[in-house]
Amino acid sequence: MSDRTRDTSEPVARGDRMDSTQTFVAHRNLLFTVAYEMLGSAADAEDVLQETWLRWVGVELDTVRDQRAYLVRITTRQALSHLRTLGRRKESYVGPWLPEPLLTAPDVAEDVELADSVSMAMLLVLETLTPTERAVFVLRDVFDLGYDEIAEAIDKSPAAVRQIAHRARAHVAARRPRGVTSAAETRRTVEAFQRAVETGDLQRLLDILAPDVVLLTDGGGVVQAALAPVVGADQVAHVLGRIAAAMSLQPTQVNGDPALIVRLGGEIDTVMAMRIDDGLITGLYAVRNPEKLSHLERETTLRR
């Protein structure tokens, strides 16, 4: 980074600390969103923000040309470091790994681009990118940062960033949902799914499941979950039918999309998000790992 960093052993003036704090707080939701989209983990995103803050308080503010861009650069570098560590953790993860679901406010769903970028389906697509490709895609296509800014954040030339962005964009485009589904249609599909599961109506369930639907369940080795994807409408409907009697389903907004919280004995047991293509459910993402359910008691504010 070209801007100067203060020796953190030196005392920080009260006014400088207040200015640093105010600036960080003003951009905190943006920085969290950047980190979360890069990592798919709210816990790791919070760690990144803590590390960003520790570096930010050592910066001489009068040397920073664009404080927002500078903070995004710090966050990106810390997130890239965490992404590589997270990749190693996933290699030993028990069963499918799913992003950590977030309870989001209605205003996230109203921002179509933001809702698409944080959806469970999109976060899983981003999982197929390399760490650098993911960083470039998130910063360019989601947050619309310039190539020069991204180049500084990831220590690449602007020309290299353009090539990486093109490659990542093509990769993501090939794996996006096949058909555009309106928010109203998504809501109707989720409601129909809930009724079918609650009533045990197998035919109604089969009517809204795509023939090649995939169910992923993330228990993390902590709670019972399928260790491999469940594929096909009949197989998925059979799994859902076996557990429906014990379920209490609560509609909610998770990662900008309608979803269902499954409660057992009044406690959150599972979050079920969906990928919907042309009105049919093509993906079901059931997060059961208790360590990933801690952000469902309160709304998380996301910003672009």
PDB file of C-alpha atoms in Angstrom:
ATOM      1  CA  MET A   1       0.000   0.000   0.000  1.00  0.00           C
ATOM      2  CA  SER A   2       1.328   3.381  -0.895  1.00  0.00           C
ATOM      3  CA  ASP A   3      -0.172   5.238   2.077  1.00  0.00           C
ATOM      4  CA  ARG A   4       1.882   5.401   5.249  1.00  0.00           C
ATOM      5  CA  THR A   5       1.215   3.327   8.320  1.00  0.00           C
ATOM      6  CA  ARG A   6       1.981   4.667  11.768  1.00  0.00           C
ATOM      7  CA  ASP A   7       4.354   2.721  14.016  1.00  0.00           C
ATOM      8  CA  THR A   8       1.785   1.045  16.289  1.00  0.00           C
ATOM      9  CA  SER A   9       4.166   1.387  19.246  1.00  0.00           C
ATOM     10  CA  GLU A  10       3.690   5.150  19.115  1.00  0.00           C
ATOM     11  CA  PRO A  11       0.815   6.706  21.097  1.00  0.00           C
ATOM     12  CA  VAL A  12      -2.270   7.500  19.035  1.00  0.00           C
ATOM     13  CA  ALA A  13      -3.784  10.930  19.503  1.00  0.00           C
ATOM     14  CA  ARG A  14      -7.346  10.903  20.838  1.00  0.00           C
ATOM     15  CA  GLY A  15      -8.622  12.824  17.819  1.00  0.00           C
ATOM     16  CA  ASP A  16      -6.939  10.433  15.384  1.00  0.00           C
ATOM     17  CA  ARG A  17      -8.410   7.433  17.191  1.00  0.00           C
ATOM     18  CA  MET A  18     -11.890   8.988  17.089  1.00  0.00           C
ATOM     19  CA  ASP A  19     -11.566   9.749  13.370  1.00  0.00           C
ATOM     20  CA  SER A  20     -10.334   6.223  12.701  1.00  0.00           C
ATOM     21  CA  THR A  21     -13.217   4.751  14.681  1.00  0.00           C
ATOM     22  CA  GLN A  22     -15.856   6.888  12.969  1.00  0.00           C
ATOM     23  CA  THR A  23     -14.550   5.993   9.520  1.00  0.00           C
ATOM     24  CA  PHE A  24     -14.356   2.293  10.326  1.00  0.00           C
ATOM     25  CA  VAL A  25     -17.870   2.227  11.772  1.00  0.00           C
ATOM     26  CA  ALA A  26     -19.225   4.093   8.741  1.00  0.00           C
ATOM     27  CA  HIS A  27     -17.870   1.399   6.411  1.00  0.00           C
ATOM     28  CA  ARG A  28     -18.177  -1.629   8.675  1.00  0.00           C
ATOM     29  CA  ASN A  29     -21.228  -3.169   6.993  1.00  0.00           C
ATOM     30  CA  LEU A  30     -19.595  -2.828   3.583  1.00  0.00           C
ATOM     31  CA  LEU A  31     -16.360  -4.412   4.838  1.00  0.00           C
ATOM     32  CA  PHE A  32     -18.261  -7.284   6.446  1.00  0.00           C
ATOM     33  CA  THR A  33     -20.133  -7.906   3.194  1.00  0.00           C
ATOM     34  CA  VAL A  34     -16.880  -7.967   1.198  1.00  0.00           C
ATOM     35  CA  ALA A  35     -15.315 -10.434   3.649  1.00  0.00           C
ATOM     36  CA  TYR A  36     -18.428 -12.601   3.853  1.00  0.00           C
ATOM     37  CA  GLU A  37     -18.795 -12.852   0.071  1.00  0.00           C
ATOM     38  CA  MET A  38     -15.163 -13.872  -0.208  1.00  0.00           C
ATOM     39  CA  LEU A  39     -15.341 -16.426   2.608  1.00  0.00           C
ATOM     40  CA  GLY A  40     -18.935 -17.644   2.923  1.00  0.00           C
ATOM     41  CA  SER A  41     -18.377 -17.646   6.685  1.00  0.00           C
ATOM     42  CA  ALA A  42     -19.701 -14.965   9.003  1.00  0.00           C
ATOM     43  CA  ALA A  43     -17.377 -16.050  11.818  1.00  0.00           C
ATOM     44  CA  ASP A  44     -14.320 -15.718   9.589  1.00  0.00           C
ATOM     45  CA  ALA A  45     -15.633 -12.414   8.203  1.00  0.00           C
ATOM     46  CA  GLU A  46     -15.833 -11.069  11.769  1.00  0.00           C
ATOM     47  CA  ASP A  47     -12.227 -12.159  12.341  1.00  0.00           C
ATOM     48  CA  VAL A  48     -11.205 -10.344   9.164  1.00  0.00           C
ATOM     49  CA  LEU A  49     -12.915  -7.162  10.384  1.00  0.00           C
ATOM     50  CA  GLN A  50     -11.045  -7.379  13.688  1.00  0.00           C
ATOM     51  CA  GLU A  51      -7.740  -7.712  11.855  1.00  0.00           C
ATOM     52  CA  THR A  52      -8.695  -4.869   9.516  1.00  0.00           C
ATOM     53  CA  TRP A  53      -9.419  -2.623  12.496  1.00  0.00           C
ATOM     54  CA  LEU A  54      -6.079  -3.415  14.143  1.00  0.00           C
ATOM     55  CA  ARG A  55      -4.262  -2.399  10.966  1.00  0.00           C
ATOM     56  CA  TRP A  56      -6.486   0.598  10.333  1.00  0.00           C
ATOM     57  CA  VAL A  57      -5.777   2.254  13.706  1.00  0.00           C
ATOM     58  CA  GLY A  58      -2.090   2.317  12.807  1.00  0.00           C
ATOM     59  CA  VAL A  59      -2.678   4.270   9.586  1.00  0.00           C
ATOM     60  CA  GLU A  60      -1.888   7.997   9.343  1.00  0.00           C
ATOM     61  CA  LEU A  61      -5.245   9.248   8.084  1.00  0.00           C
ATOM     62  CA  ASP A  62      -3.898  12.440   6.543  1.00  0.00           C
ATOM     63  CA  THR A  63      -1.899  10.335   4.063  1.00  0.00           C
ATOM     64  CA  VAL A  64      -4.897   8.294   2.870  1.00  0.00           C
ATOM     65  CA  ARG A  65      -6.449   9.579  -0.341  1.00  0.00           C
ATOM     66  CA  ASP A  66      -9.564   7.362  -0.292  1.00  0.00           C
ATOM     67  CA  GLN A  67     -10.370   5.896   3.109  1.00  0.00           C
ATOM     68  CA  ARG A  68     -13.108   3.571   1.832  1.00  0.00           C
ATOM     69  CA  ALA A  69     -10.841   2.100  -0.833  1.00  0.00           C
ATOM     70  CA  TYR A  70      -7.998   1.745   1.677  1.00  0.00           C
ATOM     71  CA  LEU A  71     -10.224  -0.156   4.116  1.00  0.00           C
ATOM     72  CA  VAL A  72     -11.470  -2.417   1.326  1.00  0.00           C
ATOM     73  CA  ARG A  73      -7.854  -3.153   0.387  1.00  0.00           C
ATOM     74  CA  ILE A  74      -6.972  -4.160   3.946  1.00  0.00           C
ATOM     75  CA  THR A  75     -10.114  -6.301   4.207  1.00  0.00           C
ATOM     76  CA  THR A  76      -9.434  -7.994   0.879  1.00  0.00           C
ATOM     77  CA  ARG A  77      -5.885  -8.924   1.825  1.00  0.00           C
ATOM     78  CA  GLN A  78      -6.961 -10.305   5.175  1.00  0.00           C
ATOM     79  CA  ALA A  79      -9.846 -12.211   3.578  1.00  0.00           C
ATOM     80  CA  LEU A  80      -7.507 -13.747   0.992  1.00  0.00           C
ATOM     81  CA  SER A  81      -5.288 -14.994   3.810  1.00  0.00           C
ATOM     82  CA  HIS A  82      -8.308 -16.490   5.594  1.00  0.00           C
ATOM     83  CA  LEU A  83      -9.634 -17.969   2.340  1.00  0.00           C
ATOM     84  CA  ARG A  84      -6.515 -20.055   1.904  1.00  0.00           C
ATOM     85  CA  THR A  85      -6.704 -21.250   5.518  1.00  0.00           C
ATOM     86  CA  LEU A  86     -10.419 -21.964   5.131  1.00  0.00           C
ATOM     87  CA  GLY A  87      -9.650 -24.025   2.041  1.00  0.00           C
ATOM     88  CA  ARG A  88      -7.417 -26.280   4.118  1.00  0.00           C
ATOM     89  CA  ARG A  89     -10.147 -26.667   6.759  1.00  0.00           C
ATOM     90  CA  LYS A  90     -12.673 -27.669   4.119  1.00  0.00           C
ATOM     91  CA  GLU A  91     -10.408 -30.487   2.953  1.00  0.00           C
ATOM     92  CA  SER A  92     -10.968 -32.250   6.282  1.00  0.00           C
ATOM     93  CA  TYR A  93     -14.607 -31.167   6.711  1.00  0.00           C
ATOM     94  CA  VAL A  94     -17.058 -34.007   7.322  1.00  0.00           C
ATOM     95  CA  GLY A  95     -19.661 -34.126   4.539  1.00  0.00           C
ATOM     96  CA  PRO A  96     -20.708 -31.253   2.245  1.00  0.00           C
ATOM     97  CA  TRP A  97     -19.558 -27.756   3.245  1.00  0.00           C
ATOM     98  CA  LEU A  98     -22.194 -25.030   2.896  1.00  0.00           C
ATOM     99  CA  PRO A  99     -21.882 -21.268   3.467  1.00  0.00           C
ATOM    100  CA  GLU A 100     -22.960 -19.907   6.826  1.00  0.00           C
ATOM    101  CA  PRO A 101     -26.550 -18.607   6.448  1.00  0.00           C
ATOM    102  CA  LEU A 102     -27.411 -15.069   7.506  1.00  0.00           C
ATOM    103  CA  LEU A 103     -30.781 -13.724   8.558  1.00  0.00           C
ATOM    104  CA  THR A 104     -31.177 -10.656   6.338  1.00  0.00           C
ATOM    105  CA  ALA A 105     -33.507  -7.679   6.342  1.00  0.00           C
ATOM    106  CA  PRO A 106     -36.033  -7.063   3.527  1.00  0.00           C
ATOM    107  CA  ASP A 107     -33.873  -4.262   2.109  1.00  0.00           C
ATOM    108  CA  VAL A 108     -31.271  -6.851   1.049  1.00  0.00           C
ATOM    109  CA  ALA A 109     -33.858  -8.622  -1.101  1.00  0.00           C
ATOM    110  CA  GLU A 110     -34.840  -5.268  -2.621  1.00  0.00           C
ATOM    111  CA  ASP A 111     -31.278  -4.789  -3.874  1.00  0.00           C
ATOM    112  CA  VAL A 112     -31.422  -7.416  -6.618  1.00  0.00           C
ATOM    113  CA  GLU A 113     -27.687  -7.439  -7.334  1.00  0.00           C
ATOM    114  CA  LEU A 114     -26.750  -7.680  -3.660  1.00  0.00           C
ATOM    115  CA  ALA A 115     -29.315 -10.422  -3.000  1.00  0.00           C
ATOM    116  CA  ASP A 116     -28.017 -12.416  -5.971  1.00  0.00           C
ATOM    117  CA  SER A 117     -24.402 -12.052  -4.862  1.00  0.00           C
ATOM    118  CA  VAL A 118     -25.019 -13.323  -1.298  1.00  0.00           C
ATOM    119  CA  SER A 119     -27.522 -16.052  -2.160  1.00  0.00           C
ATOM    120  CA  MET A 120     -26.530 -19.545  -1.076  1.00  0.00           C
ATOM    121  CA  ALA A 121     -26.550 -20.663  -4.710  1.00  0.00           C
ATOM    122  CA  MET A 122     -24.152 -17.891  -5.756  1.00  0.00           C
ATOM    123  CA  LEU A 123     -21.837 -18.408  -2.791  1.00  0.00           C
ATOM    124  CA  LEU A 124     -21.546 -22.052  -3.799  1.00  0.00           C
ATOM    125  CA  VAL A 125     -20.680 -20.980  -7.343  1.00  0.00           C
ATOM    126  CA  LEU A 126     -17.992 -18.684  -5.930  1.00  0.00           C
ATOM    127  CA  GLU A 127     -16.583 -21.691  -4.062  1.00  0.00           C
ATOM    128  CA  THR A 128     -15.511 -23.096  -7.437  1.00  0.00           C
ATOM    129  CA  LEU A 129     -13.226 -20.108  -8.133  1.00  0.00           C
ATOM    130  CA  THR A 130      -9.614 -19.804  -7.026  1.00  0.00           C
ATOM    131  CA  PRO A 131      -9.055 -17.394  -4.106  1.00  0.00           C
ATOM    132  CA  THR A 132      -7.719 -14.667  -6.418  1.00  0.00           C
ATOM    133  CA  GLU A 133     -10.541 -15.152  -8.948  1.00  0.00           C
ATOM    134  CA  ARG A 134     -13.086 -14.934  -6.145  1.00  0.00           C
ATOM    135  CA  ALA A 135     -11.574 -11.721  -4.791  1.00  0.00           C
ATOM    136  CA  VAL A 136     -11.500 -10.107  -8.234  1.00  0.00           C
ATOM    137  CA  PHE A 137     -15.044 -11.184  -9.088  1.00  0.00           C
ATOM    138  CA  VAL A 138     -16.459  -9.926  -5.794  1.00  0.00           C
ATOM    139  CA  LEU A 139     -14.650  -6.580  -5.923  1.00  0.00           C
ATOM    140  CA  ARG A 140     -15.359  -5.932  -9.611  1.00  0.00           C
ATOM    141  CA  ASP A 141     -18.749  -7.465 -10.385  1.00  0.00           C
ATOM    142  CA  VAL A 142     -20.407  -7.010  -7.001  1.00  0.00           C
ATOM    143  CA  PHE A 143     -18.811  -3.853  -5.607  1.00  0.00           C
ATOM    144  CA  ASP A 144     -17.810  -2.243  -8.918  1.00  0.00           C
ATOM    145  CA  LEU A 145     -14.277  -1.343  -7.861  1.00  0.00           C
ATOM    146  CA  GLY A 146     -11.927  -0.134 -10.576  1.00  0.00           C
ATOM    147  CA  TYR A 147      -9.249  -2.413 -11.968  1.00  0.00           C
ATOM    148  CA  ASP A 148      -6.517  -0.171 -10.530  1.00  0.00           C
ATOM    149  CA  GLU A 149      -8.024  -0.407  -7.021  1.00  0.00           C
ATOM    150  CA  ILE A 150      -8.330  -4.184  -7.251  1.00  0.00           C
ATOM    151  CA  ALA A 151      -4.768  -4.448  -8.543  1.00  0.00           C
ATOM    152  CA  GLU A 152      -3.506  -2.678  -5.410  1.00  0.00           C
ATOM    153  CA  ALA A 153      -5.614  -4.921  -3.177  1.00  0.00           C
ATOM    154  CA  ILE A 154      -4.323  -8.213  -4.594  1.00  0.00           C
ATOM    155  CA  ASP A 155      -0.825  -7.172  -5.716  1.00  0.00           C
ATOM    156  CA  LYS A 156      -1.441  -7.758  -9.422  1.00  0.00           C
ATOM    157  CA  SER A 157      -1.151  -5.480 -12.436  1.00  0.00           C
ATOM    158  CA  PRO A 158      -4.384  -3.898 -13.788  1.00  0.00           C
ATOM    159  CA  ALA A 159      -3.920  -5.910 -17.006  1.00  0.00           C
ATOM    160  CA  ALA A 160      -3.716  -9.149 -15.020  1.00  0.00           C
ATOM    161  CA  VAL A 161      -6.794  -8.166 -13.031  1.00  0.00           C
ATOM    162  CA  ARG A 162      -8.762  -7.639 -16.260  1.00  0.00           C
ATOM    163  CA  GLN A 163      -7.819 -11.125 -17.439  1.00  0.00           C
ATOM    164  CA  ILE A 164      -8.707 -12.683 -14.089  1.00  0.00           C
ATOM    165  CA  ALA A 165     -12.036 -10.815 -14.044  1.00  0.00           C
ATOM    166  CA  HIS A 166     -12.889 -12.045 -17.550  1.00  0.00           C
ATOM    167  CA  ARG A 167     -12.047 -15.640 -16.628  1.00  0.00           C
ATOM    168  CA  ALA A 168     -13.980 -15.514 -13.336  1.00  0.00           C
ATOM    169  CA  ARG A 169     -16.999 -13.864 -14.970  1.00  0.00           C
ATOM    170  CA  ALA A 170     -17.198 -16.569 -17.641  1.00  0.00           C
ATOM    171  CA  HIS A 171     -16.857 -19.281 -14.988  1.00  0.00           C
ATOM    172  CA  VAL A 172     -19.664 -17.802 -12.868  1.00  0.00           C
ATOM    173  CA  ALA A 173     -21.946 -17.161 -15.866  1.00  0.00           C
ATOM    174  CA  ALA A 174     -21.753 -20.835 -16.842  1.00  0.00           C
ATOM    175  CA  ARG A 175     -22.933 -21.869 -13.372  1.00  0.00           C
ATOM    176  CA  ARG A 176     -25.578 -19.251 -12.571  1.00  0.00           C
ATOM    177  CA  PRO A 177     -29.222 -20.333 -12.232  1.00  0.00           C
ATOM    178  CA  ARG A 178     -30.495 -21.368 -15.659  1.00  0.00           C
ATOM    179  CA  GLY A 179     -33.621 -19.218 -15.676  1.00  0.00           C
ATOM    180  CA  VAL A 180     -34.520 -15.887 -14.114  1.00  0.00           C
ATOM    181  CA  THR A 181     -37.037 -16.275 -11.299  1.00  0.00           C
ATOM    182  CA  SER A 182     -38.862 -13.240  -9.938  1.00  0.00           C
ATOM    183  CA  ALA A 183     -39.002 -12.542  -6.227  1.00  0.00           C
ATOM    184  CA  ALA A 184     -42.759 -13.212  -6.241  1.00  0.00           C
ATOM    185  CA  GLU A 185     -42.325 -16.560  -7.999  1.00  0.00           C
ATOM    186  CA  THR A 186     -39.539 -17.529  -5.620  1.00  0.00           C
ATOM    187  CA  ARG A 187     -41.786 -16.729  -2.662  1.00  0.00           C
ATOM    188  CA  ARG A 188     -44.654 -18.790  -4.138  1.00  0.00           C
ATOM    189  CA  THR A 189     -42.351 -21.746  -4.754  1.00  0.00           C
ATOM    190  CA  VAL A 190     -41.011 -21.663  -1.197  1.00  0.00           C
ATOM    191  CA  GLU A 191     -44.557 -21.423   0.189  1.00  0.00           C
ATOM    192  CA  ALA A 192     -45.651 -24.376  -1.964  1.00  0.00           C
ATOM    193  CA  PHE A 193     -42.632 -26.356  -0.784  1.00  0.00           C
ATOM    194  CA  GLN A 194     -43.469 -25.605   2.846  1.00  0.00           C
ATOM    195  CA  ARG A 195     -47.117 -26.719   2.416  1.00  0.00           C
ATOM    196  CA  ALA A 196     -46.060 -29.914   0.639  1.00  0.00           C
ATOM    197  CA  VAL A 197     -43.574 -30.855   3.360  1.00  0.00           C
ATOM    198  CA  GLU A 198     -45.907 -29.980   6.244  1.00  0.00           C
ATOM    199  CA  THR A 199     -48.834 -31.937   4.790  1.00  0.00           C
ATOM    200  CA  GLY A 200     -46.735 -34.834   3.524  1.00  0.00           C
ATOM    201  CA  ASP A 201     -48.166 -34.309   0.026  1.00  0.00           C
ATOM    202  CA  LEU A 202     -45.637 -36.271  -1.997  1.00  0.00           C
ATOM    203  CA  GLN A 203     -47.133 -35.430  -5.383  1.00  0.00           C
ATOM    204  CA  ARG A 204     -47.195 -31.699  -4.655  1.00  0.00           C
ATOM    205  CA  LEU A 205     -43.576 -31.949  -3.550  1.00  0.00           C
ATOM    206  CA  LEU A 206     -42.576 -33.782  -6.725  1.00  0.00           C
ATOM    207  CA  ASP A 207     -44.366 -31.135  -8.778  1.00  0.00           C
ATOM    208  CA  ILE A 208     -42.038 -28.385  -7.539  1.00  0.00           C
ATOM    209  CA  LEU A 209     -38.790 -30.380  -7.413  1.00  0.00           C
ATOM    210  CA  ALA A 210     -36.738 -30.487 -10.609  1.00  0.00           C
ATOM    211  CA  PRO A 211     -36.039 -34.062 -11.768  1.00  0.00           C
ATOM    212  CA  ASP A 212     -32.311 -33.533 -11.132  1.00  0.00           C
ATOM    213  CA  VAL A 213     -32.692 -31.603  -7.849  1.00  0.00           C
ATOM    214  CA  VAL A 214     -29.755 -31.882  -5.450  1.00  0.00           C
ATOM    215  CA  LEU A 215     -30.046 -31.813  -1.655  1.00  0.00           C
ATOM    216  CA  LEU A 216     -26.901 -30.889   0.286  1.00  0.00           C
ATOM    217  CA  THR A 217     -26.907 -31.249   4.072  1.00  0.00           C
ATOM    218  CA  ASP A 218     -24.157 -29.712   6.198  1.00  0.00           C
ATOM    219  CA  GLY A 219     -23.804 -31.253   9.633  1.00  0.00           C
ATOM    220  CA  GLY A 220     -20.076 -30.730   9.906  1.00  0.00           C
ATOM    221  CA  GLY A 221     -19.682 -34.074  11.658  1.00  0.00           C
ATOM    222  CA  VAL A 222     -21.446 -32.564  14.681  1.00  0.00           C
ATOM    223  CA  VAL A 223     -25.056 -33.564  13.936  1.00  0.00           C
ATOM    224  CA  GLN A 224     -26.564 -36.191  11.665  1.00  0.00           C
ATOM    225  CA  ALA A 225     -26.539 -35.286   7.972  1.00  0.00           C
ATOM    226  CA  ALA A 226     -26.080 -36.991   4.624  1.00  0.00           C
ATOM    227  CA  LEU A 227     -22.382 -37.292   3.874  1.00  0.00           C
ATOM    228  CA  ALA A 228     -22.959 -37.104   0.119  1.00  0.00           C
ATOM    229  CA  PRO A 229     -25.376 -35.130  -2.082  1.00  0.00           C
ATOM    230  CA  VAL A 230     -28.860 -36.598  -2.437  1.00  0.00           C
ATOM    231  CA  VAL A 231     -29.751 -36.441  -6.133  1.00  0.00           C
ATOM    232  CA  GLY A 232     -33.111 -36.772  -7.903  1.00  0.00           C
ATOM    233  CA  ALA A 233     -36.660 -35.708  -7.043  1.00  0.00           C
ATOM    234  CA  ASP A 234     -37.757 -39.130  -5.755  1.00  0.00           C
ATOM    235  CA  GLN A 235     -34.747 -39.506  -3.475  1.00  0.00           C
ATOM    236  CA  VAL A 236     -34.988 -35.953  -2.133  1.00  0.00           C
ATOM    237  CA  ALA A 237     -38.742 -36.252  -1.536  1.00  0.00           C
ATOM    238  CA  HIS A 238     -38.137 -39.524   0.335  1.00  0.00           C
ATOM    239  CA  VAL A 239     -35.583 -37.876   2.652  1.00  0.00           C
ATOM    240  CA  LEU A 240     -37.871 -34.913   3.329  1.00  0.00           C
ATOM    241  CA  GLY A 241     -40.843 -37.196   3.939  1.00  0.00           C
ATOM    242  CA  ARG A 242     -39.003 -39.115   6.644  1.00  0.00           C
ATOM    243  CA  ILE A 243     -38.297 -36.024   8.752  1.00  0.00           C
ATOM    244  CA  ALA A 244     -41.383 -33.928   8.010  1.00  0.00           C
ATOM    245  CA  ALA A 245     -43.381 -35.153  10.998  1.00  0.00           C
ATOM    246  CA  ALA A 246     -40.890 -33.716  13.479  1.00  0.00           C
ATOM    247  CA  MET A 247     -40.507 -30.393  11.675  1.00  0.00           C
ATOM    248  CA  SER A 248     -41.813 -26.953  12.512  1.00  0.00           C
ATOM    249  CA  LEU A 249     -41.157 -24.712   9.507  1.00  0.00           C
ATOM    250  CA  GLN A 250     -40.790 -20.958   9.816  1.00  0.00           C
ATOM    251  CA  PRO A 251     -40.574 -18.776   6.675  1.00  0.00           C
ATOM    252  CA  THR A 252     -37.784 -16.212   6.767  1.00  0.00           C
ATOM    253  CA  GLN A 253     -35.286 -14.279   4.645  1.00  0.00           C
ATOM    254  CA  VAL A 254     -31.851 -15.874   4.475  1.00  0.00           C
ATOM    255  CA  ASN A 255     -29.084 -14.333   2.380  1.00  0.00           C
ATOM    256  CA  GLY A 256     -31.609 -12.143   0.593  1.00  0.00           C
ATOM    257  CA  ASP A 257     -33.883 -15.018  -0.453  1.00  0.00           C
ATOM    258  CA  PRO A 258     -36.990 -16.641   1.036  1.00  0.00           C
ATOM    259  CA  ALA A 259     -35.975 -19.680   3.075  1.00  0.00           C
ATOM    260  CA  LEU A 260     -37.200 -21.877   5.897  1.00  0.00           C
ATOM    261  CA  ILE A 261     -35.973 -22.261   9.449  1.00  0.00           C
ATOM    262  CA  VAL A 262     -36.626 -25.748  10.797  1.00  0.00           C
ATOM    263  CA  ARG A 263     -37.262 -25.922  14.521  1.00  0.00           C
ATOM    264  CA  LEU A 264     -37.308 -28.988  16.740  1.00  0.00           C
ATOM    265  CA  GLY A 265     -38.647 -28.509  20.226  1.00  0.00           C
ATOM    266  CA  GLY A 266     -38.697 -24.776  19.599  1.00  0.00           C
ATOM    267  CA  GLU A 267     -34.946 -24.638  18.895  1.00  0.00           C
ATOM    268  CA  ILE A 268     -33.369 -23.899  15.517  1.00  0.00           C
ATOM    269  CA  ASP A 269     -32.263 -27.197  14.038  1.00  0.00           C
ATOM    270  CA  THR A 270     -31.768 -26.478  10.345  1.00  0.00           C
ATOM    271  CA  VAL A 271     -31.863 -23.649   7.840  1.00  0.00           C
ATOM    272  CA  MET A 272     -33.077 -24.645   4.403  1.00  0.00           C
ATOM    273  CA  ALA A 273     -32.272 -22.369   1.491  1.00  0.00           C
ATOM    274  CA  MET A 274     -33.101 -23.109  -2.122  1.00  0.00           C
ATOM    275  CA  ARG A 275     -31.986 -22.575  -5.669  1.00  0.00           C
ATOM    276  CA  ILE A 276     -34.917 -22.075  -8.018  1.00  0.00           C
ATOM    277  CA  ASP A 277     -34.675 -22.242 -11.810  1.00  0.00           C
ATOM    278  CA  ASP A 278     -37.732 -21.578 -13.990  1.00  0.00           C
ATOM    279  CA  GLY A 279     -40.076 -22.113 -11.058  1.00  0.00           C
ATOM    280  CA  LEU A 280     -38.621 -25.482  -9.988  1.00  0.00           C
ATOM    281  CA  ILE A 281     -36.358 -26.190  -7.038  1.00  0.00           C
ATOM    282  CA  THR A 282     -33.029 -27.401  -8.413  1.00  0.00           C
ATOM    283  CA  GLY A 283     -31.009 -27.100  -5.214  1.00  0.00           C
ATOM    284  CA  LEU A 284     -31.795 -27.519  -1.519  1.00  0.00           C
ATOM    285  CA  TYR A 285     -29.181 -26.411   1.000  1.00  0.00           C
ATOM    286  CA  ALA A 286     -29.810 -27.641   4.534  1.00  0.00           C
ATOM    287  CA  VAL A 287     -27.374 -26.195   7.069  1.00  0.00           C
ATOM    288  CA  ARG A 288     -27.480 -28.180  10.318  1.00  0.00           C
ATOM    289  CA  ASN A 289     -24.027 -27.580  11.788  1.00  0.00           C
ATOM    290  CA  PRO A 290     -24.804 -25.707  15.053  1.00  0.00           C
ATOM    291  CA  GLU A 291     -21.643 -23.627  14.661  1.00  0.00           C
ATOM    292  CA  LYS A 292     -23.140 -22.101  11.509  1.00  0.00           C
ATOM    293  CA  LEU A 293     -26.528 -21.195  12.980  1.00  0.00           C
ATOM    294  CA  SER A 294     -25.478 -18.491  15.442  1.00  0.00           C
ATOM    295  CA  HIS A 295     -26.331 -15.570  13.105  1.00  0.00           C
ATOM    296  CA  LEU A 296     -30.023 -16.519  12.846  1.00  0.00           C
ATOM    297  CA  GLU A 297     -31.201 -14.864  16.042  1.00  0.00           C
ATOM    298  CA  ARG A 298     -30.710 -11.370  14.633  1.00  0.00           C
ATOM    299  CA  GLU A 299     -30.624  -9.688  11.250  1.00  0.00           C
ATOM    300  CA  THR A 300     -27.252  -9.046   9.641  1.00  0.00           C
ATOM    301  CA  THR A 301     -26.882  -5.768   7.761  1.00  0.00           C
ATOM    302  CA  LEU A 302     -25.210  -6.144   4.377  1.00  0.00           C
ATOM    303  CA  ARG A 303     -24.164  -3.269   2.125  1.00  0.00           C
ATOM    304  CA  ARG A 304     -22.655  -2.708  -1.327  1.00  0.00           C
TER     305      ARG A 304
END
